[in-house]
Short mmCIF file of C-alpha atoms and ligand atoms in Angstrom, two decimals:
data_model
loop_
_atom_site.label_atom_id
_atom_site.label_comp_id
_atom_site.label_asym_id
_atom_site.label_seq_id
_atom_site.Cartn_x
_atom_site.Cartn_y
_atom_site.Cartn_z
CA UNK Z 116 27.00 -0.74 37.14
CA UNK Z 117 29.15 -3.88 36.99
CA UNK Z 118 32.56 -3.08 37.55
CA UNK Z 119 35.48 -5.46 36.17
CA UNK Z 120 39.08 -6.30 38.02
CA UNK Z 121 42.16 -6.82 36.26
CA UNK Z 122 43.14 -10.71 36.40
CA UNK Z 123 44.55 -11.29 39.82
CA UNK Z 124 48.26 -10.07 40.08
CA UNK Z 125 47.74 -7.57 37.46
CA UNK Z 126 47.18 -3.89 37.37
CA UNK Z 127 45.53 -0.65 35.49
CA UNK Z 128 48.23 2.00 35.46
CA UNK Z 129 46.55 5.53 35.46
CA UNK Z 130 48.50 8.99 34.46
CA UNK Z 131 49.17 9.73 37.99
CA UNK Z 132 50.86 6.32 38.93
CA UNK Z 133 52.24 6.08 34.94
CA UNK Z 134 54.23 9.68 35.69
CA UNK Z 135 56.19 7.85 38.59
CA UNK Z 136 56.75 4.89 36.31
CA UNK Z 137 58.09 6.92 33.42
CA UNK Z 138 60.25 8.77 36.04
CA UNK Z 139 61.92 5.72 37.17
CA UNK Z 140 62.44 4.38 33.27
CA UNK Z 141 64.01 7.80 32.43
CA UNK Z 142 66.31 7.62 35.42
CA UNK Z 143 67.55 4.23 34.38
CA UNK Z 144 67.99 5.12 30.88
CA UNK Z 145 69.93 8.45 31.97
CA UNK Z 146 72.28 6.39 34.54
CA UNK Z 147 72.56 3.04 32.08
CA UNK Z 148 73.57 4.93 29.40
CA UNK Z 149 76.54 6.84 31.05
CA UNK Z 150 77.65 3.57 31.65
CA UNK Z 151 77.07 2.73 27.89
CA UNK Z 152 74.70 0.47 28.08
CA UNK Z 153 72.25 0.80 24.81
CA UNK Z 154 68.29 -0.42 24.90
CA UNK Z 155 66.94 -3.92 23.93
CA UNK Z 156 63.36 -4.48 23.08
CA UNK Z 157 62.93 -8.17 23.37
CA UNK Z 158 59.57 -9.96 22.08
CA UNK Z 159 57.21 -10.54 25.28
CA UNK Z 160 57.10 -14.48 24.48
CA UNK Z 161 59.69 -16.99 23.58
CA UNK Z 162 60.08 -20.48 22.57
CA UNK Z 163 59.63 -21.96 25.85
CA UNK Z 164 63.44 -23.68 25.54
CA UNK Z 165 65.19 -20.01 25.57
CA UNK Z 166 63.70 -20.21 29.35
CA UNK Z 167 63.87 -24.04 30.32
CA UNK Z 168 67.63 -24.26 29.14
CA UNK Z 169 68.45 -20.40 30.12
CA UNK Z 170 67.36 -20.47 33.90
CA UNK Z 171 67.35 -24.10 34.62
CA UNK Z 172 64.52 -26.48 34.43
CA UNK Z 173 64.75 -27.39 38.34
CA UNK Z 174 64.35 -23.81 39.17
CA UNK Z 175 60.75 -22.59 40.69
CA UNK Z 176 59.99 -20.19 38.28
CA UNK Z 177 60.30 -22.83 35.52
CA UNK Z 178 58.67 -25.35 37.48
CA UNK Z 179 55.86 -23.72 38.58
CA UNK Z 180 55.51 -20.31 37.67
CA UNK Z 181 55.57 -19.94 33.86
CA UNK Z 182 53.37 -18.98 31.37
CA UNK Z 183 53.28 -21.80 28.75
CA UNK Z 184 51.02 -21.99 25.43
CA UNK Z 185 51.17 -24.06 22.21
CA UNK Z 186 50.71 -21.83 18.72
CA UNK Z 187 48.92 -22.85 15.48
CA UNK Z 188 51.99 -24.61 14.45
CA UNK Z 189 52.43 -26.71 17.77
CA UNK Z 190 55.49 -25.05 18.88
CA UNK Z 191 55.72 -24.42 23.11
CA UNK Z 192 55.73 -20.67 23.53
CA UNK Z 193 56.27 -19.13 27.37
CA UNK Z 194 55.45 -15.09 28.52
CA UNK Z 195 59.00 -14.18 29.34
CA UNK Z 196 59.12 -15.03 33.60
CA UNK Z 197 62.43 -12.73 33.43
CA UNK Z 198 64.73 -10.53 31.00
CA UNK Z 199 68.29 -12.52 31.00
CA UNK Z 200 67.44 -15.62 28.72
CA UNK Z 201 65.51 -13.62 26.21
CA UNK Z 202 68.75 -11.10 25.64
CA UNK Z 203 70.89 -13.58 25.32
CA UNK Z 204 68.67 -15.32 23.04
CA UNK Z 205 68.76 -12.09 20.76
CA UNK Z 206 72.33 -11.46 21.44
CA UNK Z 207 73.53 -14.61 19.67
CA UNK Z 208 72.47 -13.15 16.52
CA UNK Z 209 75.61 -10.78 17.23
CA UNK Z 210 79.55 -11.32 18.19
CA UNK Z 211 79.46 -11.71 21.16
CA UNK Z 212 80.80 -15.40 20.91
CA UNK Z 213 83.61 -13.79 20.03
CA UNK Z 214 84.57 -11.78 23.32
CA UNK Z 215 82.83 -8.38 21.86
CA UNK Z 216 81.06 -6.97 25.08
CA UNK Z 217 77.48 -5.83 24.15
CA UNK Z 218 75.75 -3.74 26.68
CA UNK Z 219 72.25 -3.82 26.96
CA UNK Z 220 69.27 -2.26 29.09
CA UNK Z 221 65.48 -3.33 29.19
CA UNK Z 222 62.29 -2.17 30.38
CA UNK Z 223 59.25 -4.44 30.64
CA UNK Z 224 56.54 -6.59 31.87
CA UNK Z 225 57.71 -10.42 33.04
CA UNK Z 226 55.34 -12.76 34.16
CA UNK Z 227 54.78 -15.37 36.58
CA UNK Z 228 52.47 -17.62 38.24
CA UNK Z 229 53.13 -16.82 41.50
CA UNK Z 230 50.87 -15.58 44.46
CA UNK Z 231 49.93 -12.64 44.59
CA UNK Z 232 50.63 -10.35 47.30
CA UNK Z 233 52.07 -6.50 48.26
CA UNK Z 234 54.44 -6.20 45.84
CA UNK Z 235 54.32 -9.61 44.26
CA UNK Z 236 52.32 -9.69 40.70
CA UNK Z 237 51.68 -12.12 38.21
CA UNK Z 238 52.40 -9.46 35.73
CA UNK Z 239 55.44 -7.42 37.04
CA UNK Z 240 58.05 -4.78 35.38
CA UNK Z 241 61.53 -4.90 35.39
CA UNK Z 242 64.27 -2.77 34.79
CA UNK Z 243 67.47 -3.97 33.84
CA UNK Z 244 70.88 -4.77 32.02
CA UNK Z 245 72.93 -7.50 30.71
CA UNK Z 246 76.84 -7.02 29.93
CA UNK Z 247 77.78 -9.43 27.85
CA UNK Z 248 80.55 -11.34 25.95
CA UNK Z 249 83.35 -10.42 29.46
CA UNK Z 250 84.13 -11.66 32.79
CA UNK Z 251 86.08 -9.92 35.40
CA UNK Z 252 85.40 -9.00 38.80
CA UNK Z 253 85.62 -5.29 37.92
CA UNK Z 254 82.88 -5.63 35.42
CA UNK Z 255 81.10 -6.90 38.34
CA UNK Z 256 81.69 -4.30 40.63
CA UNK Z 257 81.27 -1.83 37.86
CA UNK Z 258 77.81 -3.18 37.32
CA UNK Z 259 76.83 -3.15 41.03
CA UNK Z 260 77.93 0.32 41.30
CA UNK Z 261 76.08 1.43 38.86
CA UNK Z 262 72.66 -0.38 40.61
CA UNK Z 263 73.79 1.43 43.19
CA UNK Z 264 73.70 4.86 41.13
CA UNK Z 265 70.27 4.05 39.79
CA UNK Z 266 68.84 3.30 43.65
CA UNK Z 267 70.09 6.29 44.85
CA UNK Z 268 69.05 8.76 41.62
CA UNK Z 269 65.30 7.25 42.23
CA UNK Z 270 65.93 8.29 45.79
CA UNK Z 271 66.44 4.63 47.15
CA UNK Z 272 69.98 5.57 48.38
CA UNK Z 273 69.57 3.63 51.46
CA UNK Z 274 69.19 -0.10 50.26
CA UNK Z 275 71.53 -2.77 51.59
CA UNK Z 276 73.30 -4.86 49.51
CA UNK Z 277 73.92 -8.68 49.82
CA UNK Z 278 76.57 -9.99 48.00
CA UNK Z 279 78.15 -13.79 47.59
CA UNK Z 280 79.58 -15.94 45.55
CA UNK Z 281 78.41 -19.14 43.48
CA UNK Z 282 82.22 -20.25 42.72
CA UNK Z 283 82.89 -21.05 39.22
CA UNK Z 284 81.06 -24.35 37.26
CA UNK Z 285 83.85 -26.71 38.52
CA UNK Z 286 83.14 -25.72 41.86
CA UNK Z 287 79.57 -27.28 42.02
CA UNK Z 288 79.85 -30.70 42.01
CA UNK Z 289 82.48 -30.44 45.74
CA UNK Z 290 80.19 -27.76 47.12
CA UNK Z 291 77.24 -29.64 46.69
CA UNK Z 292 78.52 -32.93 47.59
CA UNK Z 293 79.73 -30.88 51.10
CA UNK Z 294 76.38 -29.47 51.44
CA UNK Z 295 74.72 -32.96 50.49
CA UNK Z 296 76.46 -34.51 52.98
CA UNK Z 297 75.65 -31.99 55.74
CA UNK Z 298 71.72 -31.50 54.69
CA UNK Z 299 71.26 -35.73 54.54
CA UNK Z 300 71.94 -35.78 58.62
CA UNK Z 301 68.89 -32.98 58.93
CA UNK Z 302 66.75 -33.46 56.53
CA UNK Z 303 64.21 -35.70 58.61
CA UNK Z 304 63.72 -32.02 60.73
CA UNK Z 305 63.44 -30.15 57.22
CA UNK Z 306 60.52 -29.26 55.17
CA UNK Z 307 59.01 -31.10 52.30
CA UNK Z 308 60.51 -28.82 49.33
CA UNK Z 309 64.04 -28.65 51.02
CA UNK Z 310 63.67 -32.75 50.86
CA UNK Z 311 63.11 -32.43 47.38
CA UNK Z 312 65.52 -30.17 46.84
CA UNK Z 313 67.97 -32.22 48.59
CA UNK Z 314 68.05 -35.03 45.42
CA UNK Z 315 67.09 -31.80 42.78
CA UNK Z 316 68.60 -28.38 43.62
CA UNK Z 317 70.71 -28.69 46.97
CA UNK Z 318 71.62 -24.97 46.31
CA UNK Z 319 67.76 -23.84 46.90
CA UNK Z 320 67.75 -25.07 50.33
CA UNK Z 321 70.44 -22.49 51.69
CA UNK Z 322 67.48 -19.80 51.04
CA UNK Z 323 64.52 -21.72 52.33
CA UNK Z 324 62.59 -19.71 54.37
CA UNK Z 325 60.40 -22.41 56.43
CA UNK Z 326 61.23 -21.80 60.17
CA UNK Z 327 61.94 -25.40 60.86
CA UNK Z 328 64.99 -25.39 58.21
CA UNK Z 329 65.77 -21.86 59.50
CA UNK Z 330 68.80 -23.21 62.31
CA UNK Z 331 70.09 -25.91 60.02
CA UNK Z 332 71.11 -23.68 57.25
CA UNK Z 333 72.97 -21.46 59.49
CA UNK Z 334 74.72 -24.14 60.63
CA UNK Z 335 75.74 -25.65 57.14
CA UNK Z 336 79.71 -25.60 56.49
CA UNK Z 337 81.06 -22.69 54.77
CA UNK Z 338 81.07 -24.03 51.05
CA UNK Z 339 83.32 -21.24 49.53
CA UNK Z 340 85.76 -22.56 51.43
CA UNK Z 341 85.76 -25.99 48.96
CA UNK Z 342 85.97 -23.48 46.06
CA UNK Z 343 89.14 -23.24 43.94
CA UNK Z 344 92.05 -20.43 45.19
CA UNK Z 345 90.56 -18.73 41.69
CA UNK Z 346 87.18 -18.18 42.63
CA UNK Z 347 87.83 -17.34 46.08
CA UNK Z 348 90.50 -14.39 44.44
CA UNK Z 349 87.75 -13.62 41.81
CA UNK Z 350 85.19 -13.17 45.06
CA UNK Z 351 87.81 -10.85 46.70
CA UNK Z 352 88.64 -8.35 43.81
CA UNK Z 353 84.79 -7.78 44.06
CA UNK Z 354 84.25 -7.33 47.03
CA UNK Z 355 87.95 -4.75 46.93
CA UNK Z 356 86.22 -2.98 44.07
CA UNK Z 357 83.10 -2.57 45.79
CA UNK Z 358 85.02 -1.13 48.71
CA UNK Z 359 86.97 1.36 46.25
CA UNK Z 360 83.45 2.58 44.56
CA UNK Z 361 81.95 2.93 48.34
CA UNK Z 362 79.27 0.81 47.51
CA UNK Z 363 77.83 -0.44 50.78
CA UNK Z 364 77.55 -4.30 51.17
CA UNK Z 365 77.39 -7.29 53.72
CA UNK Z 366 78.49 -10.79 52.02
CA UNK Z 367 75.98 -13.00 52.77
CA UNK Z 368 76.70 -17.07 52.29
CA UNK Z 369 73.13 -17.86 52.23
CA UNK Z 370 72.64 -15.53 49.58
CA UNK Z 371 72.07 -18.32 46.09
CA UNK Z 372 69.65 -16.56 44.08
CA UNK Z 373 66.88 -18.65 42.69
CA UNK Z 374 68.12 -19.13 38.67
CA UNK Z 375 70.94 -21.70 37.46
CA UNK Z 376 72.65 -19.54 35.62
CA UNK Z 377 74.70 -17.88 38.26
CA UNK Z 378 78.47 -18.32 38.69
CA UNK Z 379 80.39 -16.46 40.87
CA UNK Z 380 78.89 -12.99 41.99
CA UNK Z 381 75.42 -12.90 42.87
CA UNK Z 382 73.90 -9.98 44.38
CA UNK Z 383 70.45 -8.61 45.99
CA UNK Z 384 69.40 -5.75 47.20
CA UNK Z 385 66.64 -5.22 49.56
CA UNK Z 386 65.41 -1.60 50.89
CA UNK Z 387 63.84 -1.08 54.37
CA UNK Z 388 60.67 0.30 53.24
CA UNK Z 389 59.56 -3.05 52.10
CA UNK Z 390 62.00 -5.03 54.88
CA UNK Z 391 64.47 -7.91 54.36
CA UNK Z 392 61.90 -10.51 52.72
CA UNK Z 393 61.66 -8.42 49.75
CA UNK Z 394 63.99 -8.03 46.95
CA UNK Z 395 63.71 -4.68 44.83
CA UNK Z 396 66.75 -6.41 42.74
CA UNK Z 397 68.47 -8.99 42.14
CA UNK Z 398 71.42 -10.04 39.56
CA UNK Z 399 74.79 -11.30 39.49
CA UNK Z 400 77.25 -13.08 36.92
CA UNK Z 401 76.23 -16.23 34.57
CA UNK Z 402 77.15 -18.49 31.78
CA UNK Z 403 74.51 -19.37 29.41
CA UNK Z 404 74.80 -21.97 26.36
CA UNK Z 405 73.44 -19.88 23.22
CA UNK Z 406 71.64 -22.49 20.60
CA UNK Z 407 74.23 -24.29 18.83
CA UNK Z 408 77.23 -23.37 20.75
CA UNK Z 409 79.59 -25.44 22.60
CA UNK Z 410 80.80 -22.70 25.31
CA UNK Z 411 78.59 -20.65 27.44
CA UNK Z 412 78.69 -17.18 27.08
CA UNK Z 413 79.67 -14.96 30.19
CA UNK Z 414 77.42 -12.31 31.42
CA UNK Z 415 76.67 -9.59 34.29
CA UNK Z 416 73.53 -7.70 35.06
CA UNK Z 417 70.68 -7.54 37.16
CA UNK Z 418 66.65 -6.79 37.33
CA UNK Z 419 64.87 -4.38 39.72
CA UNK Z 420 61.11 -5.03 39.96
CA UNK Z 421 59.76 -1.99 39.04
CA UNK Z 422 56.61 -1.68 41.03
CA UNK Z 423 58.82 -2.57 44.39
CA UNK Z 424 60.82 0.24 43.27
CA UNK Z 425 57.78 2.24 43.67
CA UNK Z 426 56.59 0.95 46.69
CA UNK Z 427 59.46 2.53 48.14
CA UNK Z 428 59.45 5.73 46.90
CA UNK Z 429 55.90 5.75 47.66
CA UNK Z 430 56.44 4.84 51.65
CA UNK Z 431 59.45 7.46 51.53
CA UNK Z 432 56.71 9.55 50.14
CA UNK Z 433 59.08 10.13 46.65
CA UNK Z 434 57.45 11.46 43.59
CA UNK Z 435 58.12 12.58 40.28
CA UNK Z 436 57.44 16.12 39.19
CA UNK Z 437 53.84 17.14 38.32
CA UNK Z 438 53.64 18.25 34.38
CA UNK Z 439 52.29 21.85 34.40
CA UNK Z 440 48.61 21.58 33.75
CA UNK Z 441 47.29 23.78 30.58
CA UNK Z 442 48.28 27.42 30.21
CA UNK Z 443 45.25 28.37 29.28
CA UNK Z 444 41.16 27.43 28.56
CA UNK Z 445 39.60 28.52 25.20
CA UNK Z 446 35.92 28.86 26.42
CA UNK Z 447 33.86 28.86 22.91
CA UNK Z 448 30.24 30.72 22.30
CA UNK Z 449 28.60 29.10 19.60
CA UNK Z 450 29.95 26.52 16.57
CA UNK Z 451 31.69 29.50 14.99
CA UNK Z 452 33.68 30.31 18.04
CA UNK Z 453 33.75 26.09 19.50
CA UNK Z 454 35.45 25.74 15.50
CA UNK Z 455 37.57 28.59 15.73
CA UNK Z 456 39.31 27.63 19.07
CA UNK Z 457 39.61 23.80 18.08
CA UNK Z 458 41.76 24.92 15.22
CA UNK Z 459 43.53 27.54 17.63
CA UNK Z 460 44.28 24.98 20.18
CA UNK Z 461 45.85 22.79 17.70
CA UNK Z 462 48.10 25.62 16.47
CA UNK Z 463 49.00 26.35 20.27
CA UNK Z 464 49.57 22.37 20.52
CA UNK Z 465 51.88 22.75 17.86
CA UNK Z 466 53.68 25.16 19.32
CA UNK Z 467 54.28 23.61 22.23
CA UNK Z 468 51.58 25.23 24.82
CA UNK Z 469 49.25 23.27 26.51
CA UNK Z 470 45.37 24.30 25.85
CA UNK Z 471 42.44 22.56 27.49
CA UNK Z 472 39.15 23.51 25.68
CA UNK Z 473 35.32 22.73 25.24
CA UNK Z 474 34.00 20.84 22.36
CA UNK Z 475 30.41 19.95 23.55
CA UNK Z 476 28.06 23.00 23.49
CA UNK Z 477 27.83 24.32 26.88
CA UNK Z 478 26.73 27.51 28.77
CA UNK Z 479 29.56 30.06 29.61
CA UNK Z 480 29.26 29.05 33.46
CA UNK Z 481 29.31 25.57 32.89
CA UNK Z 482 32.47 26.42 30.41
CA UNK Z 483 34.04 28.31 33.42
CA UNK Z 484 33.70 25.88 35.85
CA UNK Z 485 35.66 24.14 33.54
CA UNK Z 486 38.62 26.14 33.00
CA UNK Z 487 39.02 26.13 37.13
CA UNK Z 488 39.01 22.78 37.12
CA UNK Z 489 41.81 22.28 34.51
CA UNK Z 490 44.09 24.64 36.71
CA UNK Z 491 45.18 27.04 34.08
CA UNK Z 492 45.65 30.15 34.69
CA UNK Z 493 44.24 32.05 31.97
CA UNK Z 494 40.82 31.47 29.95
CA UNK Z 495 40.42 32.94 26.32
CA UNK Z 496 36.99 33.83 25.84
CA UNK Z 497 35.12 34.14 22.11
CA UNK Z 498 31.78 33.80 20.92
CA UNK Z 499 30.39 35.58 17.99
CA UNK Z 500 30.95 39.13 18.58
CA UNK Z 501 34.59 38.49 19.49
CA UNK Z 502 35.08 36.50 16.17
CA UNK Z 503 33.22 39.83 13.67
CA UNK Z 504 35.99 42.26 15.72
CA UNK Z 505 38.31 39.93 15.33
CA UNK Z 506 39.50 39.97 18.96
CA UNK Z 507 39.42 37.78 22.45
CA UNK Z 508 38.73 38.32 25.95
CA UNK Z 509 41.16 37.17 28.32
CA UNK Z 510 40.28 36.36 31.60
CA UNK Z 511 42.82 35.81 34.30
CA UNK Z 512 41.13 32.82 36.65
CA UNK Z 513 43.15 34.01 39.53
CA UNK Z 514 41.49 37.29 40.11
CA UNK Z 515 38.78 37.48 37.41
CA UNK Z 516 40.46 40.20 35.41
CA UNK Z 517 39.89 40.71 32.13
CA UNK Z 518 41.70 42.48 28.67
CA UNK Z 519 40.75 42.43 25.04
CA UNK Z 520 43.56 41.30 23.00
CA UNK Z 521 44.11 40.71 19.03
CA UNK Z 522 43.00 36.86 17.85
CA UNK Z 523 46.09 37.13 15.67
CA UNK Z 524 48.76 37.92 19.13
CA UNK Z 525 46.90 35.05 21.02
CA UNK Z 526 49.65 32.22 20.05
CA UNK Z 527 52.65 35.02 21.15
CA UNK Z 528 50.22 36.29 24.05
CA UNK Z 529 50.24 33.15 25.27
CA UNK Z 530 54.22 32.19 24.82
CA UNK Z 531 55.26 34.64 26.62
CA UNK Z 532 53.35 33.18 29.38
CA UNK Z 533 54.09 29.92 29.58
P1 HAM R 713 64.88 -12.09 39.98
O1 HAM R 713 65.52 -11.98 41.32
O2 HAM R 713 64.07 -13.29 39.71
O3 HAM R 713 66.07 -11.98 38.91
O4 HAM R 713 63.99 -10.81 39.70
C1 HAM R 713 64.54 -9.51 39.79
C2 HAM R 713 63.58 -8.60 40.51
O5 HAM R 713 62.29 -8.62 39.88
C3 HAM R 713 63.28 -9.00 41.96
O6 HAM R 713 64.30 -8.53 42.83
C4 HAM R 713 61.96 -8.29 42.21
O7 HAM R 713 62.16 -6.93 42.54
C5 HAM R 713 61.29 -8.37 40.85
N1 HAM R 713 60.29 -9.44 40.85
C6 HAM R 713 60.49 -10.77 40.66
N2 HAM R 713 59.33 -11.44 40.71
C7 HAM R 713 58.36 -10.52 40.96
C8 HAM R 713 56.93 -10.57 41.13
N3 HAM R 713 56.25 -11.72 41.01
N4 HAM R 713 56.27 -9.42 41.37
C9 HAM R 713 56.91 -8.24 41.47
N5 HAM R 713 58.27 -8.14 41.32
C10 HAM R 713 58.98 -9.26 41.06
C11 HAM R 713 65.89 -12.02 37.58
O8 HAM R 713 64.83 -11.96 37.02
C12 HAM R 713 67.20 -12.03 36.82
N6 HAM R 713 66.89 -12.11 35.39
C13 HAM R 713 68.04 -10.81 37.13
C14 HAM R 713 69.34 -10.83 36.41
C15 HAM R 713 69.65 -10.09 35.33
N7 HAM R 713 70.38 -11.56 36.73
C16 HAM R 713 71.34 -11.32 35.85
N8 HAM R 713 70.88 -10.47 35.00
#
C-alpha cells in the first residue's frame, strides 16, 4: 500500500502526542489567565503588509521564510510566520492607542520556510502573549516571570534565561554607527550574510553563528554603553525586578533577537534538553506602527514553540495524565441486543461514563477479546435471552466473575463505579 508523508516540516498529531499538546495549552491558559491575560484567535493569514511593516522587511523570516500568495482579488496574503504583528493588527480595532493595556494570549500554528530539522518545522505552534498599550520595566519583568511560571508548571523549571537590551529607537542610529565602525575593520574575515548585513541589518551580525565571525563579535564594543542614561536605568529596573521575582537570568549583549520590532528588553530562553542553539522562547518589548497611526504602540510578550516545549518534556521523560480508558464494554448478541446497547451507551455517554461497544456483528469471543483490549474493567453482556428477562450479565474482566443485574440499574450500576 502506498503510504503518504506530510509536506516536509509538517506533522500528523495522533491522540497520544495531541494529550501532551492539550496539556501544555491548558497550562498556559491556567497560568496566563492569573495574570489576566484573555485569549485571541487571530485569522491564520494576513495581508502580507501586517508582517513586512510589523517585523521588518530586512529581517530573515520576511526575507526568506514567508508564506506569500495572491487571492482572486490580487491582494498579497502571507501564512502568519509569527503571532505579534497579527495581534496588533486586531488590536487596533480597540483603545489601545489610547494607553488602555489589553492583555492577550494565543495558541497556534505559524509558518515558515525554513529547514527543517529536530525541532525546526515549516509548520510550528506557538504559545504566547502580547501586553499591550504600556511600557515599564515592571511590566517586563512581570511578563518574564510569568514565562517563567509557565516553564516550570510544564515541568521545564530548569531553563536559562538570556536577557538584554535593544536601547530605546533613538538609540539605534549611535549604536549602529559604533558597531558599523567596528564590523567595517573585520568584515574581509566575516561571512557572506554578516557582509550583507553590514550595509542592511548591522544588529543581525551580533548573533551570527558562522565560526569565522564567532571571535569578532565577542570582541565588538559594548554598545549599551552609547545608549541614553534612560535606557540604561530602564535595563536596570528589569533586571532589579527580575532579581526580586527570583527569576534566574544571565544578561547576554549578543542576545538581538531576529525581528525589528524590539526596543529595550529582549529575552530568550533556552532549556538543556535541547542545548544552547535552541530557543524554546523568545520575546521581549516593541513598538509597532498600527495602519494609520502616527505613534507606535508599545508592547511586551513572548512565543514558546510549542513542539520544542515538548521535546523537552519528552527527553525529561514528562507526560500528561492518561484519560481513564472506558468503564465498561457492552458486548451485544444479535441486532436486538447490538440496538439495545447502542442506545444504552449513548445514555451512559450522556451521563458522563465512558462505554466502548461493538457495532459490527461478531462472535462473543471475538467481542471479548475486545473488551480486554479497550482496558475496561467491566463488560455488560446481552443477547436475546437477557433482553425477554429484562436483565444483563456482568462480567468483571479482571477475574472473569460474573452477576445478573437489572437492565434498568445498569446506568447507576455503573456510576457508582466509575
Ligand atoms: P521567535 O523567536 O521568532 O519570536 O519565535 C518564538 C519561538 O517559536 C522560538 O523560540 C521557537 O521556540 C519557536 N519557533 C520559531 N521558529 C520555529 C520553527 N521553524 N520550528 C519550530 N519552532 C519554532 C517570535 O515569533 C515573536 N513573535 C515572539 C514575541 C512575542 N515577541 C514579542 N512578543
Amino acid at each position: 500500500m502506498a503510504t503518504f508523508s506530510p509536506p516536509p516540516g509538517t506533522a500528523d498529531i495522533f491522540e497520544s502526542e495531541a494529550r501532551e499538546w492539550r496539556e501544555i495549552e491548558r497550562v498556559g491558559a491556567d497560568v496566563f489567565s492569573r495574570y489576566g491575560y484573555g485569549e485571541l484567535r487571530t485569522p491564520v493569514f494576513e495581508y502580507t503588509e501586517v508582517f513586512q511593516r510589523g517585523l521588518g522587511g530586512e529581517t530573515e523570516v520576511v526575507q526568506k521564510e514567508m508564506y506569500t500568495f495572491t487571492d482572486r482579488g490580487g491582494r498579497s496574503l502571507t501564512l502568519r510566520p509569527e503571532g505579534t504583528a497579527g495581534v496588533m493588527r486586531a488590536l487596533s480595532n480597540t483603545d489601545v492607542m489610547n494607553g488602555v493595556e489589553q492583555r492577550v494570549r494565543y495558541f497556534g500554528p505559524m509558518f515558515r520556510g525554513e529547514r527543517p530539522a529536530a525541532g525546526r518545522r515549516r509548520q510550528f505552534h506557538q504559545i504566547g502573549v502580547e501586553n499591550v498599550g504600556r511600557c515599564a520595566p515592571l511590566i517586563d519583568a512581570e511578563c518574564i516571570a510569568m514565562l517563567y511560571a509557565f516553564l516550570k508548571e510544564i515541568g521545564l523549571g530548569d531553563c536559562s534565561f538570556d536577557i538584554n537590551t535593544r536601547g530605546a529607537l533613538d538609540d539605534r542610529a549611535p549604536a549602529e554607527q559604533l558597531l558599523r565602525d567596528y564590523f567595517a575593520k573585520h568584515i574581509d574575515c566575516m561571512c557572506d550574510d554578516c557582509k550583507t548585513r553590514l550595509e542592511r541589518n548591522i544588529w543581525r551580525i551580533l548573533d551570527c553563528k558562522q565560526e569565522s565571525c564567532g571571535k569578532i563579535v565577542s570582541e565588538a564594543p559594548d554598545y549599551v554603553d552609547s545608549f541614553s542614561e534612560e535606557s540604561r536605568t530602564y535595563f536596570n529596573e528589569v533586571c532589579r525586578a527580575l532579581d526580586a521575582l527570583k527569576v534566574p537570568y544571565r544578561v547576554n549583549p549578543r542576545l538581538v533577537r531576529g525581528l525589528d520590532y524590539y526596543v529595550h528588553t529582549v529575552f530568550e530562553v533556552t532549556h538543556p534538553a535541547l542545548g544552547a542553539q535552541t530557543a524554546v522562547a523568545g520575546g521581549g518589548r516593541y513598538e509597532l506602527f498600527l495602519p494609520g497611526e502616527k505613534r507606535p504602540v508599545p508592547g511586551v510578550g513572548f512565543a514558546a514553540g510549542v513542539e520544542r516545549l515538548l521535546l523537552c518534556r519528552d527527553a525529561l521523560n514528562v507526560k500528561a495524565a492518561v484519560p481513564a480508558g472506558p468503564v465498561a464494554y457492552l458486548i451485544g448478541l444479535g441486532i436486538e441486543a447490538r440496538l439495545a446497547n447502542l442506545a444504552l451507551a449513548d445514555e451512559l455517554r450522556a451521563a458522563g461514563i465512558p462505554v466502548d461497544l461493538e457495532l459490527e456483528e461478531r462472535s462473543f469471543k471475538a467481542q471479548l477479546r475486545g473488551a480486554n483490549k479497550s482496558g475496561a474493567a467491566l463488560a455488560i453482556v446481552r443477547g436475546d435471552s437477557e433482553l425477554e428477562k429484562n436483565i444483563a450479565i456482568v462480567k468483571n474482566m479482571a477475574d472473569g466473575e460474573q452477576t445478573e443485574i437489572s437492565a434498568d440499574s445498569i446506568i447507576d450500576y455503573l456510576k457508582q463505579r466509575r
